[in-house]
Coordinates of C-alpha atoms in Angstrom, one line a residue:
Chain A
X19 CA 53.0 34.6 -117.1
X20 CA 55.6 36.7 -116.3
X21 CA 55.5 40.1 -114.1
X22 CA 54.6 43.0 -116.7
X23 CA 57.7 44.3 -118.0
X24 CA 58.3 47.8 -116.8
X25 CA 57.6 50.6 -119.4
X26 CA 59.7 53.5 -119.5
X27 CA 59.2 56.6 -122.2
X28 CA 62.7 58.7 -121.2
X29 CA 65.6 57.0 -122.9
X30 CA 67.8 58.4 -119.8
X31 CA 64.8 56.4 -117.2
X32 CA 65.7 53.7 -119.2
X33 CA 69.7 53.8 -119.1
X34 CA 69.1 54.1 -115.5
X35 CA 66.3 51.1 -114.6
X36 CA 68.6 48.8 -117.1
X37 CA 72.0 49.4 -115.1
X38 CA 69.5 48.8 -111.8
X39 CA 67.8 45.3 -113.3
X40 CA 72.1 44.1 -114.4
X41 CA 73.6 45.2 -111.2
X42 CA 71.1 43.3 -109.5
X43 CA 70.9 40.0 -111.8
X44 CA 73.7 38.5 -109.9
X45 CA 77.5 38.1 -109.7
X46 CA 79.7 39.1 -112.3
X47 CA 78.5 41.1 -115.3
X48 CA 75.2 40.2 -116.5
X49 CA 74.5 39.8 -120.3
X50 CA 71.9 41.9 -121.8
X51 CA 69.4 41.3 -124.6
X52 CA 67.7 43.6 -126.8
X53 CA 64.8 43.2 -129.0
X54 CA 64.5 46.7 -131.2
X55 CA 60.6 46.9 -132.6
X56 CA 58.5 49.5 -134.2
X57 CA 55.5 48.0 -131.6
X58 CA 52.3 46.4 -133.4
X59 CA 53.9 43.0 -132.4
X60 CA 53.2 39.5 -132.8
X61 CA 54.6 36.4 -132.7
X62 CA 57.2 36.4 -134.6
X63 CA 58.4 39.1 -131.8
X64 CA 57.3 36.7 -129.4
X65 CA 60.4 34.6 -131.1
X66 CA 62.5 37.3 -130.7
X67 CA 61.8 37.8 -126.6
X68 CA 62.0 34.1 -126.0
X69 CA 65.6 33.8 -127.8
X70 CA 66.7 37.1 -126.1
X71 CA 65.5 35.4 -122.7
X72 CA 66.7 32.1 -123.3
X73 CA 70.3 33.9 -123.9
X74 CA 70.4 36.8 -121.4
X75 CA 69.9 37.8 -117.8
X76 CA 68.4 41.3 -118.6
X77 CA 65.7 41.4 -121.5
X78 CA 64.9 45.3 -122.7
X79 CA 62.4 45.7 -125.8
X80 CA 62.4 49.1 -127.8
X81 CA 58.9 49.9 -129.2
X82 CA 59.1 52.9 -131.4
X83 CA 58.0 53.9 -134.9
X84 CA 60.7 55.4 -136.2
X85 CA 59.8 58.2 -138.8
X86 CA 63.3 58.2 -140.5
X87 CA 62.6 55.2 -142.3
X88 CA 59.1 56.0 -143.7
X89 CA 58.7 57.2 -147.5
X90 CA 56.7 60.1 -148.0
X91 CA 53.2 58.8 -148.9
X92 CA 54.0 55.4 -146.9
X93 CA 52.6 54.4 -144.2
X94 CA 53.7 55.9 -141.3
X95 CA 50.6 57.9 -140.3
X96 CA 48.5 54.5 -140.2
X97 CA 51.4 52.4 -138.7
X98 CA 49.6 50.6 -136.2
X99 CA 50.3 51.5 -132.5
X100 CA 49.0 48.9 -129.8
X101 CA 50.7 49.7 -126.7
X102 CA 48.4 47.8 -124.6
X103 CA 48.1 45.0 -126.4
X104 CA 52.3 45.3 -127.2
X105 CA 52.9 45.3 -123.3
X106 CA 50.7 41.7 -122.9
X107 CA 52.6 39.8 -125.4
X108 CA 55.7 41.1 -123.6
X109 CA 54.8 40.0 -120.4
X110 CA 54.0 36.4 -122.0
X111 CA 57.6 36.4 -123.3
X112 CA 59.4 37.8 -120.1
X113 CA 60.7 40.8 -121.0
X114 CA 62.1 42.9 -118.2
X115 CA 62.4 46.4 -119.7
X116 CA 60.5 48.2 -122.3
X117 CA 61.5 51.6 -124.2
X118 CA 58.4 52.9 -125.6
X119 CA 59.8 56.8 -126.2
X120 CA 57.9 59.7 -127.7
X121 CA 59.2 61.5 -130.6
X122 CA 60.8 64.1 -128.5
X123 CA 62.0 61.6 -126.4
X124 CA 63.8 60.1 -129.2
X125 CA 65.3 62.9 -131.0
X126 CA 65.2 65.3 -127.7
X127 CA 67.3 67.9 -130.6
X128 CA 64.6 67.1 -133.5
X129 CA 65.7 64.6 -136.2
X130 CA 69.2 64.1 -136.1
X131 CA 71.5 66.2 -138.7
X132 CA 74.0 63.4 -138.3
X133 CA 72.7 60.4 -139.9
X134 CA 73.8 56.6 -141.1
X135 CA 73.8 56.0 -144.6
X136 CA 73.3 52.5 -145.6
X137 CA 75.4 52.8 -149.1
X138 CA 75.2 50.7 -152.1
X139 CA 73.3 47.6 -150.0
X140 CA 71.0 50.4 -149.1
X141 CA 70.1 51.1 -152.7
X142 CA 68.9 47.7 -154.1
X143 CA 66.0 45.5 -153.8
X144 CA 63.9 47.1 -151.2
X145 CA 66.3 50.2 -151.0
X146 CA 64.8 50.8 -154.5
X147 CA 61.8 50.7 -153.6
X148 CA 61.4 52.7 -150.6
X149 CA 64.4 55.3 -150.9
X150 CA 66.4 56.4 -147.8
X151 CA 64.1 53.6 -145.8
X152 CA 67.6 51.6 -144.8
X153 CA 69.3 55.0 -144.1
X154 CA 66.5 55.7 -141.9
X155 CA 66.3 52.2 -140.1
X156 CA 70.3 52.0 -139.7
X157 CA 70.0 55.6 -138.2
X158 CA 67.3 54.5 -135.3
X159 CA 68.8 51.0 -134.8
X160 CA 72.1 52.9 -134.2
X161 CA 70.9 55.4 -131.6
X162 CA 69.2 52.4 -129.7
X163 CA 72.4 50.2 -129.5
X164 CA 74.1 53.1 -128.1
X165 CA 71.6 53.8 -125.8
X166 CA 71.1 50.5 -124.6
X167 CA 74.8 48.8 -124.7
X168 CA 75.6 48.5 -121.3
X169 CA 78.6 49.9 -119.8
X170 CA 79.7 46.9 -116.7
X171 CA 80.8 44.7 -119.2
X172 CA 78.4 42.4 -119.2
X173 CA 77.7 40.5 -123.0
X174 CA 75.2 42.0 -125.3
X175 CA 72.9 40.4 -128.3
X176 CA 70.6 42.3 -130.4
X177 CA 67.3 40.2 -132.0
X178 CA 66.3 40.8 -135.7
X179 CA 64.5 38.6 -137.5
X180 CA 65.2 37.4 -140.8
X181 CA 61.9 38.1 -142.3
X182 CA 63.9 41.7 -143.0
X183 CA 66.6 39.7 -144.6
X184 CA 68.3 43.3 -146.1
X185 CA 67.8 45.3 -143.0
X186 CA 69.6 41.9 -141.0
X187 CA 72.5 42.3 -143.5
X188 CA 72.9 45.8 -143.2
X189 CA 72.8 45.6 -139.2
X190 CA 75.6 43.3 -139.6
X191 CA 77.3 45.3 -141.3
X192 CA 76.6 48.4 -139.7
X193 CA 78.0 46.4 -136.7
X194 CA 81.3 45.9 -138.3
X195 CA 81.6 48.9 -140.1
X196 CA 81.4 51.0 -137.0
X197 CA 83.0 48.4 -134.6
X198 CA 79.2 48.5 -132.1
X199 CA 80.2 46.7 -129.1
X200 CA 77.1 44.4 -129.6
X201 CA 76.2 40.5 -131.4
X202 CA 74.0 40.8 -133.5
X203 CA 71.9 37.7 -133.4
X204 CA 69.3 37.1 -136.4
X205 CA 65.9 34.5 -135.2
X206 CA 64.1 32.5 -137.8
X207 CA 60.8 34.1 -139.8
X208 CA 57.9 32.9 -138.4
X209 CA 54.7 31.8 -140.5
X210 CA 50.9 31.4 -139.6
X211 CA 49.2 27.7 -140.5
X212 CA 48.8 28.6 -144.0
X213 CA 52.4 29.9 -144.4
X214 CA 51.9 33.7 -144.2
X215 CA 55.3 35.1 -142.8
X216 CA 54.4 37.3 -139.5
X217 CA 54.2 41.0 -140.3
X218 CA 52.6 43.9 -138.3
X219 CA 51.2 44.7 -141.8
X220 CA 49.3 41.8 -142.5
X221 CA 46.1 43.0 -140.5
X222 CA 45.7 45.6 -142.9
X223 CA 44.8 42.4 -145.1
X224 CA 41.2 41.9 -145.3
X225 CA 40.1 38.1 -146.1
X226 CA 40.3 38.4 -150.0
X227 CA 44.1 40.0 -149.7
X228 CA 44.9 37.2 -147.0
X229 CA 44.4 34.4 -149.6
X230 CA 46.2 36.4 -152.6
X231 CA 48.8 37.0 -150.0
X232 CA 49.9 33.1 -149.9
X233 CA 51.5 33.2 -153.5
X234 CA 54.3 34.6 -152.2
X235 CA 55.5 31.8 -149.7
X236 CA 53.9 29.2 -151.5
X237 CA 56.0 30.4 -154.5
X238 CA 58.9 30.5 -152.8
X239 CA 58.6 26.8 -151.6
X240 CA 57.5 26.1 -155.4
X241 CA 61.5 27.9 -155.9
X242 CA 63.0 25.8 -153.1
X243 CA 61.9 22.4 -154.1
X244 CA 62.7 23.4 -157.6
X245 CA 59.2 22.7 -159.0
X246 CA 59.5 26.3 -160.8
X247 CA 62.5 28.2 -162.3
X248 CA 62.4 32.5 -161.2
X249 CA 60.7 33.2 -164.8
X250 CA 58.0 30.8 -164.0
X251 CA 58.2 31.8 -160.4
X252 CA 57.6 35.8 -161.2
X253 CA 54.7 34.8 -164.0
X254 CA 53.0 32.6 -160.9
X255 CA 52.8 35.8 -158.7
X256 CA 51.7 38.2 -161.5
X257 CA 48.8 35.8 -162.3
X258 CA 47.2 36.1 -159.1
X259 CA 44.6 38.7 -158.3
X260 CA 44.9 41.9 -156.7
X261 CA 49.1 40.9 -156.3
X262 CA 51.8 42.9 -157.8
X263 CA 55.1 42.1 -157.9
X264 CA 57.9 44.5 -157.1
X265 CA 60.6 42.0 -156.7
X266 CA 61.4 38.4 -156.9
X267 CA 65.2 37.4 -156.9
X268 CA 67.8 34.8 -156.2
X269 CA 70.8 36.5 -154.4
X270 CA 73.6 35.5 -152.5
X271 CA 72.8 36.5 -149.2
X272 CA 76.1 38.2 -148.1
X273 CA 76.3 40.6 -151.1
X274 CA 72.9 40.6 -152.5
X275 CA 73.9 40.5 -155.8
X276 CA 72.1 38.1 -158.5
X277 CA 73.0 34.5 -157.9
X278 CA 72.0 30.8 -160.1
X279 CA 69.6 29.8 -157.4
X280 CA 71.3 27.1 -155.3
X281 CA 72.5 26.1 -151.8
X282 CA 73.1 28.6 -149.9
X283 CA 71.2 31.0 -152.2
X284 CA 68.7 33.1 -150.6
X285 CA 65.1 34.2 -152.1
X286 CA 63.8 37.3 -151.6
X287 CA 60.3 38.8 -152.3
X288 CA 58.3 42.2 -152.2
X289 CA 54.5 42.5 -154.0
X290 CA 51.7 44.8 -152.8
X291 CA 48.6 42.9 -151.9
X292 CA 45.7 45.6 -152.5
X293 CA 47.7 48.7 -150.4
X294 CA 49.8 46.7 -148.6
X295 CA 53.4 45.8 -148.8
X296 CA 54.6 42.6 -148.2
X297 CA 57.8 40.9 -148.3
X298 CA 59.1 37.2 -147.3
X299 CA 61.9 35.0 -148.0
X300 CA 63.8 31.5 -148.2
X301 CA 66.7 30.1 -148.2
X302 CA 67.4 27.5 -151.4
Chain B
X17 CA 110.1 62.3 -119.6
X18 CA 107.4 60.1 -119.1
X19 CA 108.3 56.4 -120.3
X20 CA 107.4 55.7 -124.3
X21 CA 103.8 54.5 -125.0
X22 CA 103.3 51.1 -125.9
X23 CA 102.2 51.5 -129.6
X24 CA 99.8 48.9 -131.0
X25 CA 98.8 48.3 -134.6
X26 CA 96.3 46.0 -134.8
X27 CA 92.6 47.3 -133.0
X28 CA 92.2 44.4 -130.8
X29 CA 95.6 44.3 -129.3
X30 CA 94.7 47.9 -128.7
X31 CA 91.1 46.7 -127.1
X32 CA 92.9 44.4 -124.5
X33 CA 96.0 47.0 -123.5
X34 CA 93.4 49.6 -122.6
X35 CA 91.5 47.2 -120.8
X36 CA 95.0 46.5 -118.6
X37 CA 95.6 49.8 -118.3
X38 CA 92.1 50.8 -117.2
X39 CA 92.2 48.1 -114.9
X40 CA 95.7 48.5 -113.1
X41 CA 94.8 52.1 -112.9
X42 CA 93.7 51.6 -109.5
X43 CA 90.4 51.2 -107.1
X44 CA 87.3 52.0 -108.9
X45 CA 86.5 52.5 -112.5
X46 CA 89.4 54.1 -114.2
X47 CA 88.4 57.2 -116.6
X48 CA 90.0 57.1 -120.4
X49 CA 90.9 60.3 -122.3
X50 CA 91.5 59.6 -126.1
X51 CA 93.0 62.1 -128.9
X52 CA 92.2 61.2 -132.3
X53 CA 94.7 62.2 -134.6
X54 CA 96.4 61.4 -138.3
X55 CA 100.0 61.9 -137.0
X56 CA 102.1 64.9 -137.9
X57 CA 102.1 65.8 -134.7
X58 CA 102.8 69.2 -132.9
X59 CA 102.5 70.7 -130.3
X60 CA 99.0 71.5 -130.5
X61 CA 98.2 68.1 -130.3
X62 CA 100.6 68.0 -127.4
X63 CA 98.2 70.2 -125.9
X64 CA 95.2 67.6 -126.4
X65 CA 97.8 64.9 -124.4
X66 CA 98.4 67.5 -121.6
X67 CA 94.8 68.0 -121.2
X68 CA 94.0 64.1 -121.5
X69 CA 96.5 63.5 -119.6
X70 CA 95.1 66.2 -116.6
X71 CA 91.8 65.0 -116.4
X72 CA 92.1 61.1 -117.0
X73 CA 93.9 58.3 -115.2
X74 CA 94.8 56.3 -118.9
X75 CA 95.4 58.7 -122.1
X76 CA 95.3 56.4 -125.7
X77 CA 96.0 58.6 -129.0
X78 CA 95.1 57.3 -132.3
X79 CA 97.0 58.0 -135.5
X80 CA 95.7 57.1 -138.0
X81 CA 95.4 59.0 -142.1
X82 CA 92.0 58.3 -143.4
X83 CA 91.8 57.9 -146.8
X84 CA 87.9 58.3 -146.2
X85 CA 88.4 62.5 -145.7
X86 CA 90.6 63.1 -148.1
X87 CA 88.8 64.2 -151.8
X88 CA 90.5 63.4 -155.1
X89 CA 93.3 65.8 -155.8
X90 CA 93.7 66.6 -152.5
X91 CA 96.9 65.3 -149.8
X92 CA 95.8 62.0 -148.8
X93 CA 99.4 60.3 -150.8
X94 CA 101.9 63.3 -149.5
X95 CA 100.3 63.7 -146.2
X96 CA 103.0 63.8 -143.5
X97 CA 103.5 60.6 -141.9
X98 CA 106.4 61.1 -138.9
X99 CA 105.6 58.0 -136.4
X100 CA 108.7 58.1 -134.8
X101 CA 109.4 62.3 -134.1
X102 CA 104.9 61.4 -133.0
X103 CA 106.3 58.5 -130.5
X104 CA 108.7 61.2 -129.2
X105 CA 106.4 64.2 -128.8
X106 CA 103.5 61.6 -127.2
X107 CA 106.3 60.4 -124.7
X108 CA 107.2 63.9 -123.6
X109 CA 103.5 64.7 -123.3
X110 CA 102.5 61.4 -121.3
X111 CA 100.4 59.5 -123.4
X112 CA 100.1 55.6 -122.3
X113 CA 99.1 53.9 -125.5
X114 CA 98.9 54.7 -129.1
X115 CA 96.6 52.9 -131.8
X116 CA 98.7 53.2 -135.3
X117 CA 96.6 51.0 -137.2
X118 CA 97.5 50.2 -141.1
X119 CA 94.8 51.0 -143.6
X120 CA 93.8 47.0 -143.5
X121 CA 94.0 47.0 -139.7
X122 CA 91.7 49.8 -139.7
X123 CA 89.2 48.1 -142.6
X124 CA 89.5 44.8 -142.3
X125 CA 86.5 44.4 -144.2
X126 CA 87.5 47.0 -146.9
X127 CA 86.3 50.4 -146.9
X128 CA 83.3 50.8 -144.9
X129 CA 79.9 50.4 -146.6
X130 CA 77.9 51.7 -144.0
X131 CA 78.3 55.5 -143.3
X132 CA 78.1 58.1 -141.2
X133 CA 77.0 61.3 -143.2
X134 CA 77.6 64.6 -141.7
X135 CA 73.9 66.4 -143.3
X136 CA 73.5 70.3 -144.0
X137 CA 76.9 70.7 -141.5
X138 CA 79.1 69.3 -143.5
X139 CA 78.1 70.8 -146.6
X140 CA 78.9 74.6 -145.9
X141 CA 82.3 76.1 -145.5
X142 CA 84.9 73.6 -145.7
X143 CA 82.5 70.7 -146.4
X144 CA 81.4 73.2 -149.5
X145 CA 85.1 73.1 -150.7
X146 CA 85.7 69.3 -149.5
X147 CA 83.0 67.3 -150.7
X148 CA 82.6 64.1 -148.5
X149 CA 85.2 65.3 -146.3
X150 CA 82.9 65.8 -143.2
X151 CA 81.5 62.4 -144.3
X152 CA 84.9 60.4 -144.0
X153 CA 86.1 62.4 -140.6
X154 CA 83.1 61.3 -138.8
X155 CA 82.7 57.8 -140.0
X156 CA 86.5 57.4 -138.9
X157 CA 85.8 59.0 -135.6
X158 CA 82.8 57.2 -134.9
X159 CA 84.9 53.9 -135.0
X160 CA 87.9 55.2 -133.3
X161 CA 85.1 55.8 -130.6
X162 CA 83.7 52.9 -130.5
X163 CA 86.8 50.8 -130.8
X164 CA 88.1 52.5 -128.0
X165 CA 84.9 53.0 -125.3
X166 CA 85.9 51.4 -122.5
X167 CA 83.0 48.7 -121.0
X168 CA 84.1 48.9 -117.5
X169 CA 81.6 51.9 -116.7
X170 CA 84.6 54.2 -116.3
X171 CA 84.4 58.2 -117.7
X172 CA 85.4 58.2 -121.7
X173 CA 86.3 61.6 -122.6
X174 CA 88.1 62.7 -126.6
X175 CA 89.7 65.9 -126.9
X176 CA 89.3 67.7 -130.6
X177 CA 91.2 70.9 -131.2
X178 CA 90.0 74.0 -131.9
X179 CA 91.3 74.8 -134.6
X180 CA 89.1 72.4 -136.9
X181 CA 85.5 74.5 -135.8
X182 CA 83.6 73.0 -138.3
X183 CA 84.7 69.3 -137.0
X184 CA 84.6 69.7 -133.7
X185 CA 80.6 70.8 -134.2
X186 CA 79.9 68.0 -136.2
X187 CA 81.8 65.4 -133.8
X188 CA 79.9 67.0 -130.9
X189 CA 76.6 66.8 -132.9
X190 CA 77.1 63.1 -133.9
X191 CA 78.0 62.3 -130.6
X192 CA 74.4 63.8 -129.6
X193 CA 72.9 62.0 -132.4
X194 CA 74.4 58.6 -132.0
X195 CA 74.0 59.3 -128.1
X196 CA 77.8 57.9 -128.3
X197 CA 78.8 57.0 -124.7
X198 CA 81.4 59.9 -124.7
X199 CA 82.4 63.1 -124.3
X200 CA 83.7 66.2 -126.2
X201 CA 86.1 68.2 -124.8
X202 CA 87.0 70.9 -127.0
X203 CA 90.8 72.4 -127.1
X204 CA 91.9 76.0 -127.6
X205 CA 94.1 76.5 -130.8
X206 CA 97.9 76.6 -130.1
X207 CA 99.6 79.7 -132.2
X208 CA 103.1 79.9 -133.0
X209 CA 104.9 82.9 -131.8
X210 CA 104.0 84.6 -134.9
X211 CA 100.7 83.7 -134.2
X212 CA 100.1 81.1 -137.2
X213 CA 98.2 78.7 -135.9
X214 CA 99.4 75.3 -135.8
X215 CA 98.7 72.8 -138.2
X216 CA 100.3 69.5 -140.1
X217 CA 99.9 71.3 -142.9
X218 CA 102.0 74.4 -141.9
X219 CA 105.4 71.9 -142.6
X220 CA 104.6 72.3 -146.3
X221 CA 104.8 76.1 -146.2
X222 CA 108.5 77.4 -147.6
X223 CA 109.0 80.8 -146.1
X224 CA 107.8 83.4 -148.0
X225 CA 104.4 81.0 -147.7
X226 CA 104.9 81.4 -144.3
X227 CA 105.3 85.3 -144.4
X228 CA 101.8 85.3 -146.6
X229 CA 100.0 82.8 -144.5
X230 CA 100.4 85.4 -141.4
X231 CA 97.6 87.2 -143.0
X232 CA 95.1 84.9 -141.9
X233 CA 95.7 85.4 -137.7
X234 CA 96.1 88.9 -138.8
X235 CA 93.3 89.6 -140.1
X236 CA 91.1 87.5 -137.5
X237 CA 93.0 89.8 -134.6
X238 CA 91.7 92.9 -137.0
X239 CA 88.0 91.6 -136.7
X240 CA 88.2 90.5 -133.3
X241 CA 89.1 94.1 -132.7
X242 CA 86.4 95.5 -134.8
X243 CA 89.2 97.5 -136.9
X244 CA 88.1 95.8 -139.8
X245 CA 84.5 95.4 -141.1
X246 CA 83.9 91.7 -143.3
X247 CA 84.4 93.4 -147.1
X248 CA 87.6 95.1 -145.9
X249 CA 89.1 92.0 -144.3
X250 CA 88.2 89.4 -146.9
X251 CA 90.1 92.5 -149.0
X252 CA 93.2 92.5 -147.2
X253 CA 93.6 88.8 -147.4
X254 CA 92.7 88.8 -151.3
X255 CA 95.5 91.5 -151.6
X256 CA 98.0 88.9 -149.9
X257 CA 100.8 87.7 -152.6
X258 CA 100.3 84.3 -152.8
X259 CA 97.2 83.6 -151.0
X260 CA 93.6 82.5 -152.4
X261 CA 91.0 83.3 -150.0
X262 CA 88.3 80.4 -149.6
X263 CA 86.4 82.1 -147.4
X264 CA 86.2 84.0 -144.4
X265 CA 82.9 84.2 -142.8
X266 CA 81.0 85.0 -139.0
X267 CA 78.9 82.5 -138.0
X268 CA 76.5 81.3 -134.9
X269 CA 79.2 78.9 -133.9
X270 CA 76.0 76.3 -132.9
X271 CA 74.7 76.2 -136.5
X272 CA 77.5 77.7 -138.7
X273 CA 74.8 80.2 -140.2
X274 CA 76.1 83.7 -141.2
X275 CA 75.8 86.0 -138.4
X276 CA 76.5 89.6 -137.6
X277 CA 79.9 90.1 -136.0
X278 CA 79.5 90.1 -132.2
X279 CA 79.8 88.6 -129.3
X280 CA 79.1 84.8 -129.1
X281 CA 79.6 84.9 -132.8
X282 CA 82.9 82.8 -134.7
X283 CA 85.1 84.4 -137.5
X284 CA 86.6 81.2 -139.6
X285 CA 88.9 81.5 -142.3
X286 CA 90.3 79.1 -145.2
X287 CA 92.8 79.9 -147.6
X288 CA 95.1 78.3 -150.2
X289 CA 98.7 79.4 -149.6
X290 CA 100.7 78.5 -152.8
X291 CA 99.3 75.1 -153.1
X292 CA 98.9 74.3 -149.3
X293 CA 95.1 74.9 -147.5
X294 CA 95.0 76.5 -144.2
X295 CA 92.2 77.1 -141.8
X296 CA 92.1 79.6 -138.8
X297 CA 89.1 80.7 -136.4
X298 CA 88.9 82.9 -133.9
X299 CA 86.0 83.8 -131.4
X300 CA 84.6 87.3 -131.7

């Protein structure tokens, strides 16, 4: 077990203690890793940590729900927010540095005026589904890089997992698109024993929604080892109880337009279980 | 006569001259000053230089027209583009490096998908009569910016003229927003002896144009001097030969919302003069 990480709520405490934690990490500039989350973590963040140490001298992890990229009537009220338990896992993982602002201490001016817009990527898939959500997310992961990049020199990676396979895409190319002097550096979905992908959502499942949850990965394996075609695939998920489908499509995974499913295809999935949304995906 | 800058074309050439520059500037990390512009220059953007030039110890210049603020119908095709008369004026001003990227150096990956969008600002005034102008200005600004930040820890400082209020609020605002690693020094606007104010634009102007566009420092010098009340100035500039008024408003120059004339408050002006727009400001 690593020392706890130290917390800090003011973005400018932060600049300050993660110039501090790179001057001192040795000679020559030191690399820096950050792990942007909305908190409510678990191991799949754990991934994320462990890759960003593995790679970096200074570790920093954002926890913030960011209310740009909830819907009205989504579930931003209910996100859950477990500081405590957060700040544990962190420590197991060895992360220095932890950003864990209020909402004033995020948008010290209110919500910003001047925003990110995610364009056409931003529309499809789950951009149709949850409108302005990728604006929203592209806005806060913005802010955060600019906040965080450090200014000696030094190398620096951001972690996002590929769970959010359309939000990694658009970091990307938010990246390029606005020349951020970061790498982005995407970390493999991680799955439970019985192949649920890692999500802070999945304890609003209760036991019943946990089981009707497994179509989607097992479908998507079903898709991978071509033991279904996507017609079969989408009538698999619609049969199963207290499931429905919002999307299930074959895309190529640089565009996200429609693709023949295929290497170096990707497959992508959203369904509600009961309340809550889910998504998960796999390459072909 | 300062010695001619070293013009690059291509971003990363840029990238690693400013990083010689900044470090051959001497002990210590060496503070960058950068003017943003599309070419055409005068000697109002000499003014930026001088200023850049005063307060930093390495002063870069971008020119660069952005297809990205120009609307259809508008002077994107005919805009002035005078790089060698621009290499001239920069040299006599002092400027050590200019970025002159062409339109694929600047988008190597095509137009940008990602965005910035300027929100409620850039809708009013000239945003109002230049849909998705605001949009385009800061999306190109925002990379120029980043492209350009030095990592060395050194002050970064761009200079933004007067002249384009509107701009300069919403460059200031994004710069707040994005928490860009920057900042904003705003310019005074340089007036002919006439006292037109100087623009790229003004070149297009034959003389009786000329004669009529005088109207709009005019009538600014009238309601800075309270001879004129709002009605009877937006009357004198309808009664010019020649001119269309756009508008001509007083605003809280922090949120561009009407306001009474007054101290504190900002008169701006936009006009068509034949077919050539013009914009003027002037504090109250």
């Amino acid at each position: 077990m690593s020392p706890a990480p130290r917390v800090c709520h003011d973005p400018a405490e932060f600049r300050t203690a993660l110039a501090e934690r790179l001057a001192a990490a040795g000679a020559g500039p030191a690399s820096l890793g950050l792990v942007p989350t909305m908190g409510a973590l678990h191991e799949g963040h754990g991934h994320l940590v462990r890759r960003a140490r593995a790679e970096n001298d200074v570790v920093a992890v954002s926890i913030f729900v960011n209310p740009l990229q909830f819907g009205p009537g989504e579930d931003y009220e209910r996100y859950p927010r477990t500081l405590e338990a957060d700040l544990e896992l962190l420590a197991r993982h060895g992360a220095d540095l932890v950003l864990a602002p209020g909402l004033e201490q995020m948008y010290p001016g209110g919500e910003p005026l001047v925003r990110v817009t995610a364009g056409r990527l931003g529309t499809v898939l789950d951009g149709a589904s949850r409108p302005g959500h990728f604006d929203g997310a592209l806005t806060v992961v913005n802010r955060l890089l600019n906040l965080t990049a450090p200014r000696g020199g030094g190398a620096f990676r951001a972690y996002f997992g590929e769970k959010d396979a359309q939000q990694l895409l658009l970091v990307r190319r938010m990246v390029a698109d606005f020349a951020l002097p970061v790498e982005v550096r995407p970390v493999p979905i991680v799955r439970d024993a019985d192949g649920l992908a890692l999500s802070s959502r999945n304890r609003y499942l209760d036991d019943d929604g946990r089981r009707a949850a497994l179509v989607l990965p097992r479908t998507l394996a079903a898709l991978a080892a071509g033991e279904v075609d996507l017609p079969a695939a989408r009538a698999r998920i619609d049969a199963e109880d207290g499931v429905r489908l919002d999307y299930l499509v074959v895309v190529d995974p640089a565009t996200l337009e429609p693709a023949e499913p295929g290497p170096g295809t990707l497959a992508l999935v959203a369904a509600r279980v009961g309340t809550t949304r889910l998504i998960d995906n796999r390459a072909l």
